[in-house]
Coordinates of C-alpha atoms (C1' of nucleotides) in Angstrom, one line a residue:
Chain S
X1296 CA 25.7 -15.4 -49.1
X1297 CA 22.6 -17.5 -49.8
X1298 CA 19.2 -16.2 -49.4
X1299 CA 18.3 -18.0 -46.2
X1300 CA 21.7 -17.4 -44.7
X1301 CA 21.1 -13.7 -45.1
X1302 CA 17.7 -14.1 -43.5
X1303 CA 19.2 -15.9 -40.6
X1304 CA 21.8 -13.1 -40.3
X1305 CA 19.0 -10.6 -40.2
X1306 CA 17.2 -12.6 -37.5
X1307 CA 20.3 -12.7 -35.4
X1308 CA 20.8 -9.0 -35.9
X1309 CA 17.4 -8.3 -34.5
X1310 CA 18.1 -10.7 -31.6
X1311 CA 21.4 -9.0 -31.0
X1312 CA 20.2 -5.4 -30.8
X1313 CA 17.1 -6.6 -29.0
X1314 CA 19.2 -8.1 -26.3
X1315 CA 21.1 -4.9 -25.7
X1316 CA 17.9 -2.8 -25.6
X1317 CA 16.0 -5.3 -23.4
X1318 CA 18.9 -5.4 -21.1
X1319 CA 18.7 -1.7 -20.4
X1320 CA 15.0 -1.0 -20.8
X1321 CA 13.3 -4.2 -19.9
X1322 CA 11.1 -6.3 -22.1
X1323 CA 7.9 -4.3 -22.1
X1324 CA 9.9 -1.1 -21.9
X1325 CA 11.3 -1.5 -25.3
X1326 CA 9.2 -1.3 -28.4
X1327 CA 9.5 -3.3 -31.6
X1328 CA 10.0 -0.1 -33.5
X1329 CA 13.1 0.8 -31.6
X1330 CA 14.6 -2.6 -31.9
X1331 CA 14.0 -2.7 -35.6
X1332 CA 15.3 0.7 -36.2
X1333 CA 18.5 -0.1 -34.3
X1334 CA 18.9 -3.3 -36.4
X1335 CA 18.2 -1.5 -39.6
X1336 CA 15.3 -3.8 -40.4
X1337 CA 12.0 -2.3 -41.6
X1338 CA 9.1 -2.4 -39.3
X1339 CA 7.0 -4.6 -41.5
X1340 CA 9.6 -7.3 -41.7
X1341 CA 9.4 -8.2 -38.0
X1342 CA 6.5 -10.5 -38.4
X1343 CA 8.3 -12.4 -41.1
X1344 CA 11.0 -13.4 -38.6
X1345 CA 8.9 -13.8 -35.5
X1346 CA 5.2 -14.5 -35.0
X1347 CA 4.8 -12.2 -32.1
X1348 CA 6.7 -10.1 -29.6
X1349 CA 6.4 -12.8 -27.1
X1350 CA 7.8 -15.4 -29.4
X1351 CA 10.7 -13.0 -30.0
X1352 CA 11.2 -12.8 -26.3
X1353 CA 11.4 -16.5 -26.0
X1354 CA 13.9 -16.8 -28.9
X1355 CA 15.9 -14.0 -27.2
X1356 CA 16.0 -15.8 -23.9
X1357 CA 16.6 -19.2 -25.5
X1358 CA 19.6 -17.8 -27.4
X1359 CA 20.9 -16.1 -24.3
X1360 CA 20.6 -19.2 -22.2
X1361 CA 22.4 -21.3 -24.8
X1362 CA 25.2 -18.8 -25.1
X1363 CA 25.6 -18.7 -21.4
X1364 CA 25.7 -22.5 -21.0
X1365 CA 28.2 -22.7 -23.9
X1366 CA 30.4 -20.3 -22.0
X1367 CA 30.1 -22.4 -19.0
X1368 CA 31.0 -25.6 -20.9
X1369 CA 34.0 -23.8 -22.2
X1370 CA 35.0 -23.1 -18.7
X1371 CA 34.4 -26.7 -17.7
X1372 CA 36.6 -27.9 -20.5
X1373 CA 39.4 -25.5 -19.6
X1374 CA 42.6 -27.1 -18.3
X1375 CA 42.9 -25.8 -14.8
X1376 CA 44.8 -27.1 -11.8
X1377 CA 41.8 -28.3 -9.9
X1378 CA 38.0 -28.2 -9.5
X1379 CA 37.9 -25.6 -6.8
X1380 CA 39.8 -23.1 -9.0
X1381 CA 37.6 -23.9 -11.9
X1382 CA 34.5 -23.1 -9.8
X1383 CA 36.0 -19.9 -8.4
X1384 CA 36.8 -18.8 -11.9
X1385 CA 33.2 -19.0 -12.7
X1386 CA 32.2 -16.7 -9.9
X1387 CA 35.0 -14.4 -10.8
X1388 CA 33.4 -14.0 -14.2
X1389 CA 30.4 -12.4 -12.5
X1390 CA 32.7 -9.7 -11.2
X1391 CA 34.8 -9.2 -14.2
X1392 CA 34.8 -10.6 -17.7
X1393 CA 38.0 -11.7 -19.5
X1394 CA 37.8 -8.7 -21.9
X1395 CA 36.4 -5.8 -19.9
X1396 CA 37.4 -6.0 -16.2
X1397 CA 34.9 -3.3 -15.2
X1398 CA 31.9 -5.2 -16.8
X1399 CA 31.3 -8.6 -15.4
X1400 CA 28.5 -11.0 -16.4
X1401 CA 26.4 -9.6 -13.7
X1402 CA 25.8 -6.4 -15.6
X1403 CA 24.7 -8.2 -18.7
X1404 CA 22.7 -10.9 -17.0
X1405 CA 19.2 -11.3 -18.4
X1406 CA 18.1 -13.4 -15.4
X1407 CA 18.8 -10.4 -13.1
X1408 CA 17.1 -8.0 -15.4
X1409 CA 14.1 -10.0 -16.6
X1410 CA 13.2 -12.7 -14.0
X1411 CA 10.8 -10.6 -12.0
X1412 CA 9.3 -9.0 -15.1
X1413 CA 8.9 -12.1 -17.1
X1414 CA 7.6 -14.3 -14.3
X1415 CA 4.3 -12.6 -14.3
X1416 CA 4.2 -11.6 -17.9
X1417 CA 4.4 -14.7 -20.1
X1418 CA 4.3 -18.3 -19.1
X1419 CA 6.4 -19.3 -22.2
X1420 CA 9.2 -16.8 -21.5
X1421 CA 9.1 -17.7 -17.8
X1422 CA 9.7 -21.4 -18.6
X1423 CA 12.5 -20.8 -21.0
X1424 CA 14.3 -18.7 -18.4
X1425 CA 13.5 -21.0 -15.6
X1426 CA 14.8 -24.1 -17.5
X1427 CA 17.9 -22.2 -18.3
X1428 CA 18.5 -21.4 -14.7
X1429 CA 17.9 -25.0 -13.7
X1430 CA 20.5 -26.2 -16.3
X1431 CA 22.9 -23.6 -15.1
X1432 CA 22.6 -24.5 -11.4
X1433 CA 23.0 -28.2 -12.4
X1434 CA 26.3 -27.3 -14.0
X1435 CA 27.4 -25.5 -10.9
X1436 CA 26.5 -28.5 -8.8
X1437 CA 28.5 -30.6 -11.2
X1438 CA 31.5 -28.4 -10.7
X1439 CA 31.2 -28.7 -6.9
X1440 CA 30.9 -32.5 -7.1
X1441 CA 34.0 -32.6 -9.3
X1442 CA 36.0 -30.3 -7.0
X1443 CA 35.1 -32.6 -4.1
X1444 CA 36.1 -35.6 -6.1
X1445 CA 39.6 -34.3 -6.8
X1446 CA 39.9 -33.2 -3.2
X1447 CA 40.1 -29.5 -3.8
X1448 CA 36.9 -29.0 -1.8
X1449 CA 35.8 -30.7 1.4
X1450 CA 32.6 -32.6 1.6
X1451 CA 29.5 -30.7 2.8
X1452 CA 26.0 -29.9 1.9
X1453 CA 24.5 -31.7 -1.2
X1454 CA 26.0 -30.1 -4.4
X1455 CA 22.6 -29.4 -5.8
X1456 CA 21.4 -27.5 -2.8
X1457 CA 24.7 -25.7 -2.3
X1458 CA 24.8 -24.7 -6.0
X1459 CA 21.3 -23.3 -5.8
X1460 CA 22.0 -21.4 -2.6
X1461 CA 25.2 -19.9 -4.1
X1462 CA 23.5 -18.9 -7.3
X1463 CA 20.7 -17.2 -5.5
X1464 CA 23.1 -15.3 -3.4
X1465 CA 24.9 -14.0 -6.4
X1466 CA 21.6 -13.2 -8.0
X1467 CA 20.7 -11.1 -5.0
X1468 CA 24.1 -9.5 -5.0
X1469 CA 23.8 -8.6 -8.7
X1470 CA 20.4 -7.1 -8.1
X1471 CA 21.6 -5.0 -5.2
X1472 CA 24.6 -3.9 -7.2
X1473 CA 22.3 -2.7 -9.9
X1474 CA 20.2 -0.8 -7.4
X1475 CA 23.0 0.7 -5.4
X1476 CA 25.5 1.2 -8.2
X1477 CA 28.1 -0.1 -5.8
X1478 CA 29.9 -3.3 -6.5
X1479 CA 30.9 -4.1 -2.9
X1480 CA 27.9 -6.4 -2.6
X1481 CA 29.4 -8.5 -5.4
X1482 CA 32.8 -8.6 -3.8
X1483 CA 31.2 -9.6 -0.6
X1484 CA 29.4 -12.4 -2.4
X1485 CA 32.8 -13.6 -3.6
X1486 CA 34.2 -13.8 -0.1
X1487 CA 31.1 -15.4 1.2
X1488 CA 31.2 -18.0 -1.5
X1489 CA 34.7 -19.0 -0.6
X1490 CA 33.7 -19.4 3.0
X1491 CA 30.5 -21.4 2.2
X1492 CA 32.3 -23.8 -0.1
X1493 CA 34.5 -25.0 2.7
X1494 CA 31.7 -25.1 5.1
X1495 CA 30.5 -28.5 6.4
X1496 CA 26.9 -29.4 6.7
X1497 CA 24.2 -27.2 8.4
X1498 CA 24.8 -28.4 12.0
X1499 CA 28.5 -28.0 12.0
X1500 CA 30.4 -24.7 12.4
X1501 CA 30.9 -22.5 9.4
X1502 CA 34.1 -20.6 8.8
X1503 CA 33.8 -16.8 8.9
X1504 CA 33.7 -14.6 5.9
X1505 CA 34.6 -11.0 6.0
X1506 CA 33.2 -8.8 3.3
X1507 CA 33.1 -5.1 3.7
X1508 CA 30.4 -2.7 3.1
X1509 CA 30.5 0.7 4.6
Chain L
X1097 CA -14.5 14.7 6.0
X1098 CA -12.8 17.9 5.1
X1099 CA -11.9 18.7 1.6
X1100 CA -8.2 18.1 1.8
X1101 CA -8.8 14.9 3.9
X1102 CA -10.9 13.5 1.1
X1103 CA -8.2 14.5 -1.4
X1104 CA -5.6 12.7 0.7
X1105 CA -7.9 9.6 0.8
X1106 CA -8.2 9.7 -3.0
X1107 CA -4.4 9.9 -3.3
X1108 CA -4.0 7.0 -1.0
X1109 CA -6.5 5.0 -3.0
X1110 CA -4.5 5.6 -6.1
X1111 CA -1.4 4.5 -4.4
X1112 CA -3.1 1.4 -3.0
X1113 CA -4.4 0.1 -6.2
X1114 CA -1.3 1.2 -8.0
X1115 CA 0.8 -0.9 -5.7
X1116 CA -1.2 -4.0 -6.4
X1117 CA -1.1 -3.5 -10.1
X1118 CA 2.6 -2.6 -10.2
X1119 CA 3.3 -5.6 -8.2
X1120 CA 1.9 -7.9 -10.8
X1121 CA 2.5 -6.0 -14.0
X1122 CA 5.6 -3.9 -13.3
X1123 CA 5.9 -0.2 -13.4
X1124 CA 6.1 0.4 -17.1
X1125 CA 3.7 -2.5 -17.6
X1126 CA 0.9 -0.8 -16.0
X1127 CA -0.8 2.3 -17.4
X1128 CA -2.2 5.3 -15.6
X1129 CA -5.6 4.6 -17.1
X1130 CA -5.7 1.2 -15.6
X1131 CA -4.7 2.4 -12.1
X1132 CA -7.1 5.2 -12.2
X1133 CA -10.0 3.1 -13.4
X1134 CA -9.3 0.6 -10.6
X1135 CA -9.3 3.4 -8.1
X1136 CA -12.5 5.0 -9.4
X1137 CA -10.7 8.2 -10.1
X1138 CA -11.2 10.0 -13.4
X1139 CA -8.3 10.0 -15.8
X1140 CA -7.9 13.7 -15.9
X1141 CA -7.5 14.0 -12.2
X1142 CA -4.2 12.2 -12.1
X1143 CA -2.1 15.2 -12.6
X1144 CA -3.9 16.9 -9.8
X1145 CA -2.6 14.4 -7.4
X1146 CA 0.8 13.7 -8.9
X1147 CA 3.0 15.8 -11.1
X1148 CA 4.1 12.8 -13.3
X1149 CA 4.1 9.1 -13.4
X1150 CA 7.6 9.0 -12.2
X1151 CA 6.7 11.1 -9.2
X1152 CA 3.8 8.7 -8.6
X1153 CA 6.3 5.9 -8.7
X1154 CA 8.5 7.6 -6.1
X1155 CA 5.6 8.2 -3.8
X1156 CA 4.6 4.6 -4.2
X1157 CA 8.0 3.3 -3.3
X1158 CA 8.4 5.8 -0.5
X1159 CA 5.1 4.7 1.0
X1160 CA 6.0 1.0 0.6
X1161 CA 9.4 1.4 2.2
X1162 CA 8.0 3.3 5.2
X1163 CA 5.3 0.7 5.7
X1164 CA 7.9 -2.0 5.5
X1165 CA 10.2 -0.4 8.0
X1166 CA 7.2 0.3 10.3
X1167 CA 6.5 -3.4 10.3
X1168 CA 10.1 -4.1 11.1
X1169 CA 10.0 -1.7 14.0
X1170 CA 6.9 -3.4 15.3
X1171 CA 8.8 -6.7 15.2
X1172 CA 11.7 -5.0 17.0
X1173 CA 9.4 -3.8 19.7
X1174 CA 7.7 -7.1 20.2
X1175 CA 8.4 -8.9 23.4
X1176 CA 10.2 -12.0 22.4
X1177 CA 12.5 -14.4 24.4
X1178 CA 15.7 -13.3 22.8
X1179 CA 17.3 -11.6 19.9
X1180 CA 17.9 -14.7 17.8
X1181 CA 14.3 -15.6 17.9
X1182 CA 13.3 -12.0 16.9
X1183 CA 15.7 -12.2 14.0
X1184 CA 14.5 -15.5 12.8
X1185 CA 10.9 -14.4 13.1
X1186 CA 11.7 -11.7 10.6
X1187 CA 13.0 -14.2 8.1
X1188 CA 10.0 -16.4 8.7
X1189 CA 7.8 -13.5 7.6
X1190 CA 9.4 -13.8 4.2
X1191 CA 8.0 -17.3 4.0
X1192 CA 4.6 -16.7 5.5
X1193 CA 2.9 -13.7 6.8
X1194 CA 0.9 -13.7 10.1
X1195 CA -2.4 -13.6 8.3
X1196 CA -2.0 -15.7 5.1
X1197 CA 0.5 -18.5 5.6
X1198 CA 0.6 -19.2 1.8
X1199 CA 1.6 -15.6 1.0
X1200 CA 4.8 -14.3 2.7
X1201 CA 6.4 -11.0 2.2
X1202 CA 8.4 -12.3 -0.6
X1203 CA 5.4 -12.5 -2.9
X1204 CA 4.5 -8.8 -2.3
X1205 CA 8.0 -7.5 -2.2
X1206 CA 8.5 -4.4 -4.4
X1207 CA 12.2 -4.7 -4.2
X1208 CA 12.1 -8.1 -5.8
X1209 CA 9.7 -6.9 -8.5
X1210 CA 11.0 -3.5 -9.3
X1211 CA 14.7 -3.3 -8.4
X1212 CA 16.0 -4.4 -11.8
X1213 CA 13.4 -2.4 -13.7
X1214 CA 13.7 0.8 -11.7
X1215 CA 17.5 0.9 -11.5
X1216 CA 17.8 1.7 -15.2
X1217 CA 14.5 3.7 -15.6
X1218 CA 14.5 6.5 -13.1
X1219 CA 17.3 7.9 -10.9
X1220 CA 14.8 9.2 -8.4
X1221 CA 12.9 6.0 -8.0
X1222 CA 16.2 4.1 -7.8
X1223 CA 17.3 6.3 -5.0
X1224 CA 14.2 5.9 -3.0
X1225 CA 14.3 2.1 -3.2
X1226 CA 18.0 2.0 -2.6
X1227 CA 17.8 4.2 0.5
X1228 CA 14.9 2.0 1.7
X1229 CA 17.0 -1.2 1.3
X1230 CA 19.9 0.4 3.1
X1231 CA 17.7 1.3 6.1
X1232 CA 16.3 -2.2 6.1
X1233 CA 19.7 -3.8 6.1
X1234 CA 20.8 -1.5 8.9
X1235 CA 17.9 -2.7 11.0
X1236 CA 18.8 -6.3 10.3
X1237 CA 22.3 -5.6 11.3
X1238 CA 20.9 -4.0 14.5
X1239 CA 19.0 -7.2 15.2
X1240 CA 22.1 -9.3 14.8
X1241 CA 24.1 -7.0 17.1
X1242 CA 21.3 -7.2 19.7
X1243 CA 21.1 -11.0 19.5
X1244 CA 24.8 -11.2 20.0
X1245 CA 24.6 -8.8 23.0
X1246 CA 22.1 -11.0 24.7
X1247 CA 24.1 -14.1 24.0
X1248 CA 21.6 -15.8 21.7
X1249 CA 23.9 -15.6 18.8
X1250 CA 27.7 -16.2 18.8
X1251 CA 30.1 -13.5 17.6
X1252 CA 31.1 -13.6 13.9
X1253 CA 31.3 -11.5 10.9
X1254 CA 30.6 -7.8 11.2
X1255 CA 26.8 -7.4 11.6
X1256 CA 26.5 -5.0 8.7
X1257 CA 28.2 -7.3 6.3
X1258 CA 26.4 -10.3 7.5
X1259 CA 23.0 -8.5 7.3
X1260 CA 23.7 -7.5 3.8
X1261 CA 24.8 -10.9 2.8
X1262 CA 21.7 -12.5 4.2
X1263 CA 19.4 -10.0 2.7
X1264 CA 20.8 -10.5 -0.8
X1265 CA 20.5 -14.2 -0.4
X1266 CA 16.9 -13.9 0.5
X1267 CA 16.4 -11.5 -2.4
X1268 CA 17.8 -14.0 -4.8
X1269 CA 15.7 -16.8 -3.3
X1270 CA 12.6 -14.7 -3.7
X1271 CA 13.5 -14.0 -7.3
X1272 CA 14.1 -17.6 -8.1
X1273 CA 10.9 -18.5 -6.4
X1274 CA 9.0 -16.1 -8.6
X1275 CA 10.6 -17.6 -11.6
X1276 CA 10.2 -21.2 -10.7
X1277 CA 6.9 -21.1 -8.8
X1278 CA 8.5 -23.3 -6.3
X1279 CA 9.1 -22.2 -2.8
X1280 CA 11.9 -24.7 -1.9
X1281 CA 14.4 -22.0 -2.7
X1282 CA 13.0 -19.9 0.1
X1283 CA 12.9 -22.8 2.6
X1284 CA 16.5 -23.5 1.7
X1285 CA 17.3 -19.9 2.4
X1286 CA 15.9 -20.3 5.8
X1287 CA 18.1 -23.3 6.6
X1288 CA 21.1 -21.5 5.2
X1289 CA 20.4 -18.5 7.3
X1290 CA 20.3 -20.5 10.5
X1291 CA 23.6 -22.1 9.6
X1292 CA 25.3 -18.8 8.7
X1293 CA 24.2 -17.0 11.8
X1294 CA 26.0 -19.4 14.0
X1295 CA 29.2 -19.1 12.1
X1296 CA 32.2 -18.6 14.4
X1297 CA 33.6 -15.1 14.6
X1298 CA 36.6 -13.7 12.8
X1299 CA 39.1 -16.4 13.6
X1300 CA 42.5 -15.2 14.7
X1301 CA 43.7 -18.6 13.7
X1302 CA 42.5 -18.3 10.1
X1303 CA 44.4 -15.7 8.1
X1304 CA 41.9 -13.7 5.9
X1305 CA 41.7 -15.8 2.9
X1306 CA 40.3 -13.2 0.6
X1307 CA 43.7 -11.6 0.6
X1308 CA 45.7 -14.8 0.2
X1309 CA 44.1 -16.1 -2.9
X1310 CA 46.4 -17.9 -5.3
Chain B
dA193 C1' 10.0 -17.9 -66.1
dG194 C1' 7.9 -19.3 -62.3
dT195 C1' 7.8 -19.6 -57.6
dA196 C1' 9.2 -19.0 -53.3
dA197 C1' 11.7 -16.0 -50.0
dC198 C1' 11.9 -11.7 -48.3
dT199 C1' 11.1 -6.4 -48.0
dA200 C1' 8.5 -2.4 -47.7
dG201 C1' 5.7 0.6 -45.4
dA202 C1' 1.0 2.1 -44.9
dC203 C1' -2.7 1.2 -41.8
dG204 C1' -5.8 0.1 -37.8
dA205 C1' -7.3 0.2 -33.3
dC206 C1' -5.8 1.2 -29.1
dC207 C1' -3.2 3.0 -25.3
dG208 C1' 0.7 5.9 -23.4
dG209 C1' 1.6 10.2 -20.5
dT210 C1' 0.6 15.2 -20.5
dC211 C1' -1.9 19.6 -20.7
dT212 C1' -5.5 23.1 -21.0
dA213 C1' -10.0 24.6 -20.4
dT214 C1' -13.9 24.0 -17.6
dT215 C1' -16.9 23.0 -13.9
dA216 C1' -17.8 22.3 -8.8
dA217 C1' -17.1 23.5 -4.2
dT218 C1' -15.5 26.3 -0.7
dG219 C1' -14.3 30.5 2.1
dA220 C1' -14.2 35.5 2.5
dT221 C1' -16.2 40.0 2.1
dT222 C1' -19.6 42.8 2.4
Chain C
dA1267 C1' -26.9 36.2 3.5
dA1268 C1' -25.6 36.9 -1.1
dT1269 C1' -21.9 37.7 -4.1
dC1270 C1' -17.3 37.0 -5.4
dA1271 C1' -12.6 35.1 -5.5
dT1272 C1' -10.1 31.2 -5.0
dT1273 C1' -9.1 26.8 -5.0
dA1274 C1' -10.3 21.7 -5.8
dA1275 C1' -11.3 18.5 -9.1
dT1276 C1' -12.7 16.9 -13.7
dA1277 C1' -13.3 16.2 -18.6
dG1278 C1' -11.5 15.4 -22.6
dA1279 C1' -8.5 16.5 -26.4
dC1280 C1' -3.6 15.9 -27.8
dC1281 C1' 0.2 13.7 -30.1
dG1282 C1' 2.9 10.1 -30.3
dG1283 C1' 3.8 5.4 -29.7
dT1284 C1' 2.1 0.4 -29.0
dC1285 C1' 1.6 -4.2 -31.3
dG1286 C1' -0.1 -6.4 -35.0
dT1287 C1' -2.1 -6.9 -40.0
dC1288 C1' -2.3 -6.5 -44.7
dT1289 C1' -1.0 -6.2 -49.4
dA1290 C1' 2.0 -4.8 -53.0
dG1291 C1' 6.5 -5.0 -54.4
dT1292 C1' 11.4 -6.7 -54.9
dT1293 C1' 14.8 -10.1 -55.0
dA1294 C1' 16.8 -14.6 -55.8
dC1295 C1' 16.9 -19.5 -56.7
dT1296 C1' 15.1 -23.4 -59.6

DNA sequence: AGTAACTAGACGACCGGTCTATTAATGATT
DNA sequence: AATCATTAATAGACCGGTCGTCTAGTTACT
């Protein structure tokens, strides 16, 4: 392994452990020391890899967003019967990942965990996350458009607006799930999503959704 | 002013300033020192008023939730034409408060700001916030039920489920607004809410499609 | 061998939450 | 009304951790 390859590996290792820790303790809640110790990297080396904690945060978010979008692209490229199924598979992933059925994307979502914190903390970090979300929503909108094109979804609200609305609903559901430790909010979001997708424009009637929360 | 009255006033002052600071810097992001200085209370006095920072956090959340629910009850008691208008006035408050039209409840919402942070930080704080949200959603559900009773809203999904779904949508919208600094997400939530409320009821004609998924 | 890439950890200034000792104010007892 | 006991409130030290800097040292490629 070449010198700079190893350096890159170290950098990634810091980012890896950092992501785990940030996910459970928040960005300001976790210290450099802790991240470094967990990565087996000495304290002093940090500022060789990153100019500041904030820059580290940006890199972390950037990497996360890229990974997320890559997973989405993989989903987009998958050979599935139709667009509607493809779209619904995306939402299913929030509930349960392919590997661990008990741990969906929602639990590991940095947007859920960091959006509120980062928005007031660092303009740079905010922008990285915000751009990521925008790209994400655009892809959802694309999926909706495709599903309509192949006839698996009916026409309705503009894809961009619908995508945004669905995403924010899921975001809220994930947040409430985190707070309540009860996943029914997410299951309800799933049901609501199905209903909303087949829902015509604002003026027309909307099909019912039935989600249960005791 | 009696001795203990003054003490209570001091306590409230700490809670007041604390809420402002926590709202913009997060719970771990703000230090006792800063809060105390802003309240004009000497540092050493903190542990006279609160047994710990966590207990302070619980008191903060408790007070916030109580205030929020009180505002809702005020709205519920208001003399308005019908239940639907009452409900929509509640959602309007998210967008713009009665005093400051540019600053709705969303911007000052501790649930938006703290839910993700607190959920992993302190079980006690988590529970206070979660119970508050549950009470809040119950009130929304109540409003829906009333609006249906007076005929201003059509029958539809169970009030509790609908209330929860709407609340999480608004939560997500507020989070995204914080992140993007763009209030269109909130306005969109408003439109979506109006559409969702007039959804037809559980259709006997339509088999429940959450069970019959391919 | 020379030079760049990388590691190492001590160090600084400051801030975190917590605790103990002390002063200030009050109410009770003579 | 003067003293005392008790409580309210404060001051400041405490230890550990924060981010960030700096310089000396080690490793590896040219």
